One Martini backbone bead per residue (centre of mass of N, CA, C, O) as a GRO file, in nm:
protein
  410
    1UNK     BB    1   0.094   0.038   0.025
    2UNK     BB    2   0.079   0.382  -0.009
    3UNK     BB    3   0.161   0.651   0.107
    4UNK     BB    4  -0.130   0.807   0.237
    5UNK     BB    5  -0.373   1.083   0.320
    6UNK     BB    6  -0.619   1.050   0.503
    7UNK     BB    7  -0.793   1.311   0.423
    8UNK     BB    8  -0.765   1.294   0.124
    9UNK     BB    9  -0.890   0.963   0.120
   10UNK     BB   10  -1.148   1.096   0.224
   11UNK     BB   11  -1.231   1.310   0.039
   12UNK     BB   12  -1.251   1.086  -0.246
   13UNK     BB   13  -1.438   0.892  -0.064
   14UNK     BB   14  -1.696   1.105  -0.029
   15UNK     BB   15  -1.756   1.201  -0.312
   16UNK     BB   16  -1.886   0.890  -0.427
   17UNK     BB   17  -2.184   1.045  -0.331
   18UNK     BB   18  -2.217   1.195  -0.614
   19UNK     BB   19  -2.005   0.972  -0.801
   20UNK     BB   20  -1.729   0.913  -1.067
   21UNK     BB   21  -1.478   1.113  -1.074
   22UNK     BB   22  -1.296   1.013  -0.783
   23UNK     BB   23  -1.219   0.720  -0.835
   24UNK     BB   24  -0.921   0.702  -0.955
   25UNK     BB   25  -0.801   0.836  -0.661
   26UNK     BB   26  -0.908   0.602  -0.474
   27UNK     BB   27  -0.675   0.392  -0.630
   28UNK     BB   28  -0.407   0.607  -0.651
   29UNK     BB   29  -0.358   0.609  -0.321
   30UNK     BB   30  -0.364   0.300  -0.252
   31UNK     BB   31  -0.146   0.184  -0.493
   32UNK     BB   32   0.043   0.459  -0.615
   33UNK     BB   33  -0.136   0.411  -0.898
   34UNK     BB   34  -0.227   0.402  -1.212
   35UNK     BB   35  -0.445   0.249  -1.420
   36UNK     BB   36  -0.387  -0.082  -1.621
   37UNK     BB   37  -0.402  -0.312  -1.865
   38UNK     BB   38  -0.360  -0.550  -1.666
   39UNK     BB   39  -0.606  -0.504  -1.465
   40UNK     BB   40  -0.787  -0.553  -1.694
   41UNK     BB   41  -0.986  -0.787  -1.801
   42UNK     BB   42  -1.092  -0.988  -2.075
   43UNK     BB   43  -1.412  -0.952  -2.049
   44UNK     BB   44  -1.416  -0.615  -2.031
   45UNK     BB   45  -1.182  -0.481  -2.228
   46UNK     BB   46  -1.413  -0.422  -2.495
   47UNK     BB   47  -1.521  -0.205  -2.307
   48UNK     BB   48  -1.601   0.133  -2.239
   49UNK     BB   49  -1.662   0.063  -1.933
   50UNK     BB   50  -1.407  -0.096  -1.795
   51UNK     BB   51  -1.276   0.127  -1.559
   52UNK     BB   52  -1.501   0.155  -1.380
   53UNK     BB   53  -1.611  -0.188  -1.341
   54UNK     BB   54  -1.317  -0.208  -1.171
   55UNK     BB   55  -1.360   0.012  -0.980
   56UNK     BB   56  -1.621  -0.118  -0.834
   57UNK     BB   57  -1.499  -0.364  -0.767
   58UNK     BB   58  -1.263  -0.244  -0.571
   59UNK     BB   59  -1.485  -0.105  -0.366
   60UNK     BB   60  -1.625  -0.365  -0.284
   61UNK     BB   61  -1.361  -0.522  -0.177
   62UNK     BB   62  -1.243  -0.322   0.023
   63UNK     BB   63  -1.548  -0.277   0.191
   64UNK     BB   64  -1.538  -0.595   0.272
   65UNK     BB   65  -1.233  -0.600   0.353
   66UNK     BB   66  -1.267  -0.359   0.620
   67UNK     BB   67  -1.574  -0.426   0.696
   68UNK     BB   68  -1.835  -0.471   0.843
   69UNK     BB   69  -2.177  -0.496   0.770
   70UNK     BB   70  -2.289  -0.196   0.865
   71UNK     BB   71  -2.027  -0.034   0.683
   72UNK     BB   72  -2.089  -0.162   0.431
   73UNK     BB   73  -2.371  -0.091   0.357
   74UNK     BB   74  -2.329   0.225   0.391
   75UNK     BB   75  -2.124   0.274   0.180
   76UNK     BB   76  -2.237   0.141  -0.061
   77UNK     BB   77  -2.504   0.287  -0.026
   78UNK     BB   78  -2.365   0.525  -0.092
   79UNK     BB   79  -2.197   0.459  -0.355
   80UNK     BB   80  -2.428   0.284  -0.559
   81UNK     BB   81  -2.353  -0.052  -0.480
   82UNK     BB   82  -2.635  -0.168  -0.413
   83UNK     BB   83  -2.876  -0.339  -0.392
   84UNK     BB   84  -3.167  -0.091  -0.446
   85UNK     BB   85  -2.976   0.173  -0.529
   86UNK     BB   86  -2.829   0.223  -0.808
   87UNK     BB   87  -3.104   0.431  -0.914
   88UNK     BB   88  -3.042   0.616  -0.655
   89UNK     BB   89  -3.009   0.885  -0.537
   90UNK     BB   90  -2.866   1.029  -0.259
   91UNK     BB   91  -3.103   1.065  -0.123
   92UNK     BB   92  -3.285   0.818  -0.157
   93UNK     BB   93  -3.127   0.624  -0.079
   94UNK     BB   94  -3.111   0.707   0.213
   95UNK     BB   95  -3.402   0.681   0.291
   96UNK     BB   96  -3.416   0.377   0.212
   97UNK     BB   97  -3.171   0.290   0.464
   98UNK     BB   98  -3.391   0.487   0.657
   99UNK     BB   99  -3.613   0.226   0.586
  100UNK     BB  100  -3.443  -0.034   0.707
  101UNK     BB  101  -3.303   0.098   0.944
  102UNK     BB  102  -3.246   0.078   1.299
  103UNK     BB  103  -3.354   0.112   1.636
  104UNK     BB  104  -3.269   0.142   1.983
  105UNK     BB  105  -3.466   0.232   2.277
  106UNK     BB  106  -3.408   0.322   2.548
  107UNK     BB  107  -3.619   0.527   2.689
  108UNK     BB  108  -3.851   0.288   2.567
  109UNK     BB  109  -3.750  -0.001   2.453
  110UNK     BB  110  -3.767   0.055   2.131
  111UNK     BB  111  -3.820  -0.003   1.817
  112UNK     BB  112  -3.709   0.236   1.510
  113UNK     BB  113  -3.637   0.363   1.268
  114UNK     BB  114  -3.429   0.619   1.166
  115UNK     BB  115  -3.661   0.802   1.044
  116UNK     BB  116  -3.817   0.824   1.274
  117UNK     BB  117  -3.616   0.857   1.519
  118UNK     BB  118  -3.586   1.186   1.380
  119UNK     BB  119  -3.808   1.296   1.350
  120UNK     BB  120  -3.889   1.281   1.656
  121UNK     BB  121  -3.605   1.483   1.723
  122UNK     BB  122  -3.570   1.658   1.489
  123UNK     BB  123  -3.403   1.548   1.230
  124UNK     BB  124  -3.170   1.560   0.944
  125UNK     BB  125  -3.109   1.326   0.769
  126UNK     BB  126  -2.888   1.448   0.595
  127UNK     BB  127  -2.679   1.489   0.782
  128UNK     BB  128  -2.672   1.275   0.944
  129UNK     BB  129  -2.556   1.084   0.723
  130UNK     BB  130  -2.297   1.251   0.670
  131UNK     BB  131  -2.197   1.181   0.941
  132UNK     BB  132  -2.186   0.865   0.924
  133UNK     BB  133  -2.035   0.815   0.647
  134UNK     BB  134  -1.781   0.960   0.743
  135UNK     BB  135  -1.703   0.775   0.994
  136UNK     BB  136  -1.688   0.527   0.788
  137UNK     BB  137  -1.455   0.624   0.618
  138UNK     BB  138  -1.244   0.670   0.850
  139UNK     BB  139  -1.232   0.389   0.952
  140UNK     BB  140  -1.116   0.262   0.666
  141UNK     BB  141  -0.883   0.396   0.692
  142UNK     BB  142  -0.741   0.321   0.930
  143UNK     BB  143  -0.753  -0.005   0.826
  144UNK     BB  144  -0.546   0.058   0.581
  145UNK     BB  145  -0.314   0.156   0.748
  146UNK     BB  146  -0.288  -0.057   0.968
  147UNK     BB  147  -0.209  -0.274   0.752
  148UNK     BB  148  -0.034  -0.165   0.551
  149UNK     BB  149   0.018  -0.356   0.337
  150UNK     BB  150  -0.125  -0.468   0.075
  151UNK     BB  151  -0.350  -0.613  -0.040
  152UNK     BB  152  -0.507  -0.803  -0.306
  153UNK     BB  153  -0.747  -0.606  -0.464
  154UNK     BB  154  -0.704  -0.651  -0.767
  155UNK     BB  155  -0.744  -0.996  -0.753
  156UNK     BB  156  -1.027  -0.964  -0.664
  157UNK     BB  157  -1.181  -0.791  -0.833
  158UNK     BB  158  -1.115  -0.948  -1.106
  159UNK     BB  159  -1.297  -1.179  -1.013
  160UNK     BB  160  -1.513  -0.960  -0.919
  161UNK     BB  161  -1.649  -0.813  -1.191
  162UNK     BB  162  -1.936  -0.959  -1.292
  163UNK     BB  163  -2.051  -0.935  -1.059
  164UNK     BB  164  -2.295  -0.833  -0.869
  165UNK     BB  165  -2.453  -0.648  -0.662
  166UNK     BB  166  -2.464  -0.672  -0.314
  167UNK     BB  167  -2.631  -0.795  -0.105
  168UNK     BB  168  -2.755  -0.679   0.176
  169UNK     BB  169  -2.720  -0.788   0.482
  170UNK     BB  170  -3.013  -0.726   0.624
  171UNK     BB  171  -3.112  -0.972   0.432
  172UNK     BB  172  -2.902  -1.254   0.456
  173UNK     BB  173  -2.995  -1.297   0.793
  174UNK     BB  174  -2.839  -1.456   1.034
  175UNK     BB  175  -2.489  -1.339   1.074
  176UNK     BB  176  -2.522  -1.036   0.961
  177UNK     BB  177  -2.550  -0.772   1.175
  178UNK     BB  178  -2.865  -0.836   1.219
  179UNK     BB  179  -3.231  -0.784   1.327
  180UNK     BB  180  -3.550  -0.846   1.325
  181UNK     BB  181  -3.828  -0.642   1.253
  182UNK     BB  182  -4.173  -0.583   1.396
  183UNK     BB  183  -4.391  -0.297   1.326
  184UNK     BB  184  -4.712  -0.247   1.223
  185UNK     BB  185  -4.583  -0.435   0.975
  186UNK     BB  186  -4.314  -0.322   0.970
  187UNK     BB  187  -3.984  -0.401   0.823
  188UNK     BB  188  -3.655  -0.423   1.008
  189UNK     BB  189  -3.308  -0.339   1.094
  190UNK     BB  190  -3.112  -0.393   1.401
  191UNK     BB  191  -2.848  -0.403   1.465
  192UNK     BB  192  -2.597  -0.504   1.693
  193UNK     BB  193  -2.450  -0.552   1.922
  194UNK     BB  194  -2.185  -0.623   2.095
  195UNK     BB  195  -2.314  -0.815   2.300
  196UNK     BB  196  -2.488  -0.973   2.063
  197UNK     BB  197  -2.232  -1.080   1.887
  198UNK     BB  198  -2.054  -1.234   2.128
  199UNK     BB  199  -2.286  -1.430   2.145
  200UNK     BB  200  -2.335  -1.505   1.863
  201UNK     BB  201  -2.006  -1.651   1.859
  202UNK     BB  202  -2.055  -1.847   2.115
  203UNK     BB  203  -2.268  -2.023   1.962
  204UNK     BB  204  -2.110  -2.072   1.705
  205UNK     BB  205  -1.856  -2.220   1.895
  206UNK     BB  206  -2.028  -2.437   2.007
  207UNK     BB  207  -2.219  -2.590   1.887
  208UNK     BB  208  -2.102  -2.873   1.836
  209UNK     BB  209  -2.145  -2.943   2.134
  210UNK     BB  210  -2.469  -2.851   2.153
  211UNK     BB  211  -2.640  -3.051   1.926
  212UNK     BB  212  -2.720  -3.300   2.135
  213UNK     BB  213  -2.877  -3.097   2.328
  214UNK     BB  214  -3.084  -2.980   2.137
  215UNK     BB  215  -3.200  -3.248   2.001
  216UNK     BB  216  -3.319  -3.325   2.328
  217UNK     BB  217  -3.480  -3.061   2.440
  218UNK     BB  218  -3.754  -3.166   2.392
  219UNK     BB  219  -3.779  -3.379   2.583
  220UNK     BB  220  -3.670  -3.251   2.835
  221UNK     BB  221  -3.937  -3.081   2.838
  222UNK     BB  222  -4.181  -3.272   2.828
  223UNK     BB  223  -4.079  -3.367   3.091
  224UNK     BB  224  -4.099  -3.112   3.305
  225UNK     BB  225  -4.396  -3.077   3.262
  226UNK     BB  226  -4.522  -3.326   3.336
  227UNK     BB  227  -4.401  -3.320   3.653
  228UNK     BB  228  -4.581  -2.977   3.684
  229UNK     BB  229  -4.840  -3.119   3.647
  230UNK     BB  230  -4.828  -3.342   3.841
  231UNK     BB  231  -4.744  -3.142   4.097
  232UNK     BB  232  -5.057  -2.957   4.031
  233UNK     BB  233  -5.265  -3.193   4.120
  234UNK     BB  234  -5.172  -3.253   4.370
  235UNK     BB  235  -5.180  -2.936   4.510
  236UNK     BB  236  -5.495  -2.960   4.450
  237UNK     BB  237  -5.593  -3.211   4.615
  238UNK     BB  238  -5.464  -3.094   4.884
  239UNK     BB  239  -5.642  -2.816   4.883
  240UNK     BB  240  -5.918  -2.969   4.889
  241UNK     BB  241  -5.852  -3.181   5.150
  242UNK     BB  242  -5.756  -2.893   5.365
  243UNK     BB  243  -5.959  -2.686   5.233
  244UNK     BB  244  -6.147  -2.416   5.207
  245UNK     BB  245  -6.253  -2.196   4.998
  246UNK     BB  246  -6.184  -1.974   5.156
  247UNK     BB  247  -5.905  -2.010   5.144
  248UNK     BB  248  -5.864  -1.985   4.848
  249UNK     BB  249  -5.991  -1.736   4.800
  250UNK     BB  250  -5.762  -1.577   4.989
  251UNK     BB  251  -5.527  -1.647   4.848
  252UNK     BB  252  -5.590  -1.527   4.596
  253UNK     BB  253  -5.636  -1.233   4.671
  254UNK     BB  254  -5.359  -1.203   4.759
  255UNK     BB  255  -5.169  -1.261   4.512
  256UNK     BB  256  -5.293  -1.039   4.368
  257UNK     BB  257  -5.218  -0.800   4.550
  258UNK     BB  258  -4.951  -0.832   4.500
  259UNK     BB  259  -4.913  -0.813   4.218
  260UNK     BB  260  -4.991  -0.531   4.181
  261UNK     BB  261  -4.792  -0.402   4.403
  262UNK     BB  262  -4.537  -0.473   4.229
  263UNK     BB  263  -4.608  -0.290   4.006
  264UNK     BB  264  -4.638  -0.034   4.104
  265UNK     BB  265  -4.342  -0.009   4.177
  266UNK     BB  266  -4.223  -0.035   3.860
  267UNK     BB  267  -4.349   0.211   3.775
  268UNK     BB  268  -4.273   0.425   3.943
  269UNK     BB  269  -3.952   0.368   3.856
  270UNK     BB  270  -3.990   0.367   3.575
  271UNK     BB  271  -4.043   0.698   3.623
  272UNK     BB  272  -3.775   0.774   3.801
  273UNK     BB  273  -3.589   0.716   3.557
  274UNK     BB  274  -3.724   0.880   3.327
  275UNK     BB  275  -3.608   1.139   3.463
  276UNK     BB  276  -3.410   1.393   3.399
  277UNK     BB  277  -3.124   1.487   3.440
  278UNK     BB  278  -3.012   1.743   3.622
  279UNK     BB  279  -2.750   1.976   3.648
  280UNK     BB  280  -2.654   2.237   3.909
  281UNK     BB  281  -2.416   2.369   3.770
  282UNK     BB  282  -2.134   2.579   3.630
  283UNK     BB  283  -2.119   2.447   3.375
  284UNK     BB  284  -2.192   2.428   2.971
  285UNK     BB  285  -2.449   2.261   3.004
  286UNK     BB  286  -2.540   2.385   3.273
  287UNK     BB  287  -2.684   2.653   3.448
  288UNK     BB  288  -2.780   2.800   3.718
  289UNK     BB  289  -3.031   2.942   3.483
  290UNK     BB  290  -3.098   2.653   3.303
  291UNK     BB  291  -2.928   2.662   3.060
  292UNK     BB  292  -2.954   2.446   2.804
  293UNK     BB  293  -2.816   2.260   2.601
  294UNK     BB  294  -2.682   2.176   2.276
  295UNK     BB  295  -2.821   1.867   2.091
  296UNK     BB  296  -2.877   2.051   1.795
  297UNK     BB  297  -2.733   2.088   1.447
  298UNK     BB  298  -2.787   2.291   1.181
  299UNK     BB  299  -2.725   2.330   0.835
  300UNK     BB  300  -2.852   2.449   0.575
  301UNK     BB  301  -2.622   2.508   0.364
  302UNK     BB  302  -2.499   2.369   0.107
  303UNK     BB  303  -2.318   2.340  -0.099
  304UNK     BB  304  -2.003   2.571  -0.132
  305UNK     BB  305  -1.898   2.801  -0.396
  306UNK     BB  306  -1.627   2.977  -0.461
  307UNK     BB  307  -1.505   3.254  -0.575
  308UNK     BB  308  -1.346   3.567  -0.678
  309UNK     BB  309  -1.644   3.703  -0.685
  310UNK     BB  310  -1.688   3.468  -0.460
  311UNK     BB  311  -1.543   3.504  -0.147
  312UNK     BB  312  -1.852   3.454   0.013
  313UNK     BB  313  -2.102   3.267   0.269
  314UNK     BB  314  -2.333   3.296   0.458
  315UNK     BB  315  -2.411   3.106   0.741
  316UNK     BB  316  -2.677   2.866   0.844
  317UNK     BB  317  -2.822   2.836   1.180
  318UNK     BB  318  -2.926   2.595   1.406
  319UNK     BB  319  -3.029   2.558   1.732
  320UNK     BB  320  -3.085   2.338   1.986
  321UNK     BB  321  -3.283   2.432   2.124
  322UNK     BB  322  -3.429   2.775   2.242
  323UNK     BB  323  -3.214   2.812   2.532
  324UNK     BB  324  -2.969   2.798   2.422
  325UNK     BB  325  -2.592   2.866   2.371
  326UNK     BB  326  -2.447   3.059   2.109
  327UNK     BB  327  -2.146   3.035   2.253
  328UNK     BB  328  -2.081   2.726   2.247
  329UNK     BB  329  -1.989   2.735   1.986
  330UNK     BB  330  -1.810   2.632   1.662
  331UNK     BB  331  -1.584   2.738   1.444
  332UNK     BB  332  -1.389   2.523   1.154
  333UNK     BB  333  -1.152   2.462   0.904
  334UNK     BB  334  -0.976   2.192   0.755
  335UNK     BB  335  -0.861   2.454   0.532
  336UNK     BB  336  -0.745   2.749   0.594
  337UNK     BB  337  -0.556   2.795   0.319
  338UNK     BB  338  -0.866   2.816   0.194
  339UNK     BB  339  -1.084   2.820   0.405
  340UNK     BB  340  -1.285   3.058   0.617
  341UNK     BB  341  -1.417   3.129   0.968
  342UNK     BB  342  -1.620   3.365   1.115
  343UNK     BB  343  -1.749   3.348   1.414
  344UNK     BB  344  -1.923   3.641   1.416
  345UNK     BB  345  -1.982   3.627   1.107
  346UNK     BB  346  -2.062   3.373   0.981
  347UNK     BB  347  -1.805   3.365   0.736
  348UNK     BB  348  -1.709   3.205   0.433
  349UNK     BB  349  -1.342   3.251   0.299
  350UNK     BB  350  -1.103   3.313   0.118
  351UNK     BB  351  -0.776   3.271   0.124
  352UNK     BB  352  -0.517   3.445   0.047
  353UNK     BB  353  -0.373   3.126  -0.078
  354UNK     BB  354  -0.577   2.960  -0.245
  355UNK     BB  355  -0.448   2.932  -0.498
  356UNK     BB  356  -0.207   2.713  -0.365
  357UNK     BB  357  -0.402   2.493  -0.364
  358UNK     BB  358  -0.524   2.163  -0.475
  359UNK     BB  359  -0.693   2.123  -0.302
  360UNK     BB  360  -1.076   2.273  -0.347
  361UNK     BB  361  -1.159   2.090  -0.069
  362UNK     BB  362  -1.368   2.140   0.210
  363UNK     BB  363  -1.475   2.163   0.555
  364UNK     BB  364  -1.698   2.283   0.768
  365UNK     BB  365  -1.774   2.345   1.102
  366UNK     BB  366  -2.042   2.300   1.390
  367UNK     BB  367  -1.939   2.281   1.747
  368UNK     BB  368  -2.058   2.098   2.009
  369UNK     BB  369  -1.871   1.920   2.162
  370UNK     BB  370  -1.973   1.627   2.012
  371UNK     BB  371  -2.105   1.805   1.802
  372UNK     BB  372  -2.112   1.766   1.430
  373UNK     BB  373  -2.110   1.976   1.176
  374UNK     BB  374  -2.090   2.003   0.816
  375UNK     BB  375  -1.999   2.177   0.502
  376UNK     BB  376  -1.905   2.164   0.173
  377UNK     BB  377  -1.621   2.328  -0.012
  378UNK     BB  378  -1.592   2.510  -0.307
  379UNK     BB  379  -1.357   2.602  -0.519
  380UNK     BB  380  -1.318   2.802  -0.787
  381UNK     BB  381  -1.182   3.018  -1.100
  382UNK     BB  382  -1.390   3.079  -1.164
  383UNK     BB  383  -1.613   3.360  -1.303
  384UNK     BB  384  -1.841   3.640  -1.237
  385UNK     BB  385  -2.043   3.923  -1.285
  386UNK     BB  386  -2.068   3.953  -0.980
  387UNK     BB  387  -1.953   4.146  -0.768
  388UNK     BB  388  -1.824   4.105  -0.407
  389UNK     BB  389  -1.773   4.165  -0.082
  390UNK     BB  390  -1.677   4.158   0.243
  391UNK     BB  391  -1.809   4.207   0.546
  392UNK     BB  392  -1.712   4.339   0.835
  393UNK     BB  393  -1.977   4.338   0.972
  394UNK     BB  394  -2.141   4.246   1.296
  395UNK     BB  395  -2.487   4.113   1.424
  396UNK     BB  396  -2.331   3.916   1.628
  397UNK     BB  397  -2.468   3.877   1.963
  398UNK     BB  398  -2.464   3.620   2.089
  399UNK     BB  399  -2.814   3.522   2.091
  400UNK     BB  400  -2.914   3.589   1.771
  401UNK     BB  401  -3.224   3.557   1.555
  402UNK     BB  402  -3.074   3.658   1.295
  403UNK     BB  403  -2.865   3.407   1.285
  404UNK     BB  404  -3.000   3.217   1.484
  405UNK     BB  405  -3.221   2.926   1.506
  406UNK     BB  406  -3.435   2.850   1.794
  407UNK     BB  407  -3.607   2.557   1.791
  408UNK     BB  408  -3.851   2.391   1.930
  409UNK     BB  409  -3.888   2.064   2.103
  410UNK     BB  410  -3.770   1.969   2.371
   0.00000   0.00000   0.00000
């Protein structure tokens, strides 16, 4: 494997969730060269679209070979590489992927899809899925760099170059990292959690001596049952000759008053863990005033594109609840040298030297403690016919409602 910069190797292929134009580059960085004609097996090579059809088996092999069953998935459903996908813009792609994979609801208890789960919390998809899916880059990039010598995805892709497109994991049953659920008539897949994959491996080790004991379980449950049913017909004949009625109807009466009164305890129970816990410290989490914290960020603008007439973008930005402090913000750019973030006046513009950058794209981040949401910046050399100043002036004072928005609902 080339020693290639992580952020570069992960920056081209986050955008392969546009198209397939950074695709050439997502294998010359892995690889560290251009792509070869002895690399082109001889099925496909008299095809126009040879190249790209062994690029996309390349990142097939690469990320079913480097990644869990949960971020094989993400990745390639990222790039619609995967059936049920290929057909569909990364908008749909999204929807479809949150409309069929799950999450577990500690607070209540319950599964419920991805797409249901953010709308409840008021949360925007598109972000969300970017802020994933790029974690799962990044996963990747990590385990690439992790392993040195590259393993020979090459010869990997040109066997499976004809393959189609593979069907998703949480389609192909128990034992592919996911466990399916049915709420309401429909159908979604959540996750294993790390305590479930470990369950589900010790029972995979064990299968072979635990077969000749599965195999005898149903009977040794039959013994069980009739042992039950024989003990508790004695223990009614016995309650019969020994007790009146009035006893017997006493007896239950008390059974079910505990019965009651033990419910009632776990309902308490479960109703004072289930209330917030407030911190009354002056940390900037909550503070003496009851500031709640900041919970979710979105960011308006779409992809941001600078040039030379264009060198400025003025920021758009919401934060959850409407009683946090957007003092608690921060903004900061992964490539100062090509384009800056002005804190008070959340503009976004082209860096004094910005010609001299070879990658002219990068992210812009708003993140406050572990919230991190991010918007990509393309700058371009060509111009506009309209000439633009940057602003000098900031109306952004505190908590101002003219620069964010704070949204209630939670």
């Amino acid at each position: 494997m080339s020693k290639f910069e992580a952020g570069t190797l992960e920056s081209y292929f986050s955008h392969l969730r546009d198209g397939m134009t950074d695709i050439s580059m997502v294998f010359n960085k892995i690889e560290g060269r251009d792509i070869s004609s002895s690399d082109i097996p001889d099925s496909i090579a008299k095809k126009f679209n040879a190249k790209d059809i062994f690029y996309k088996s390349y990142i097939i092999v690469l990320v079913q070979s480097c990644c869990n069953e949960q971020d094989s998935d993400l990745l390639l459903m990222m790039c619609g590489f995967l059936q049920g996908y290929e057909q569909l813009n990364i908008t749909k792609r999204r929807q479809e992927y949150c409309d069929n994979i799950g999450i577990h609801d500690e607070k209540n208890g319950m599964d419920q899809t991805l797409a249901e789960h953010w709308h409840n919390k008021y949360v925007n998809i598109k972000s969300s899925m970017y802020s994933k899916e790029n974690n799962a880059v990044s996963q990747l990039v990590k385990i690439l760099k992790e392993r040195g010598d590259n393993p020979d995805y090459i010869s990997k892709a040109k066997e499976s170059v004809n393959n189609p497109y593979p069907v998703p994991n949480y389609l192909r049953g128990d034992g592919h990292g996911y466990r399916k659920c049915e709420v309401e008539g429909k159908v979604f897949y959540v996750p294993l959690t790390e305590e479930e994959r470990r369950t589900q491996a010790n029972i995979s080790d064990k299968s072979g001596k635990w077969v000749d004991t599965l195999l005898s379980l149903p009977i040794a449950v039959g013994i069980a049952l009739t042992a039950i049913r024989e003990s508790m017909k004695k223990s009614i004949e016995y309650l019969k000759m020994r007790c009146k009625i009035i006893n017997i109807i006493v007896i239950l009466l008390i059974a079910f008053i505990v019965v009651i009164v033990w419910k009632n305890l776990l309902y308490k129970k479960n109703k004072g863990d289930s209330q917030p816990y407030i911190e009354t410290t002056t940390n900037t989490s909550i503070t003496e005033s009851r500031t709640p914290a900041i919970e979710y960020i979105t960011i308006h603008n779409a992809n941001i594109t600078l040039t030379p007439d264009k060198p400025w973008e003025k920021l758009k930005v919401t934060i959850y609840p409407r009683e946090a402090n957007i003092e608690d913000v921060n903004y900061f750019s992964d490539n100062n040298k090509l384009v800056t973030i002005n804190r008070m006046t959340e503009i976004i513009q082209l860096a004094s030297e910005w010609h001299k950058e070879t990658d002219r794209r990068t992210n812009v981040h708003v993140q406050c403690g572990e919230i991190d949401e991010n918007v990509p910046v393309n700058v371009r050399e060509h111009t506009v016919d309209d000439g633009i100043n940057v602003p000098t002036n900031s109306n952004l004072d505190g908590n101002d409602s003219n620069n964010v928005e704070n949204v209630s609902g939670f």
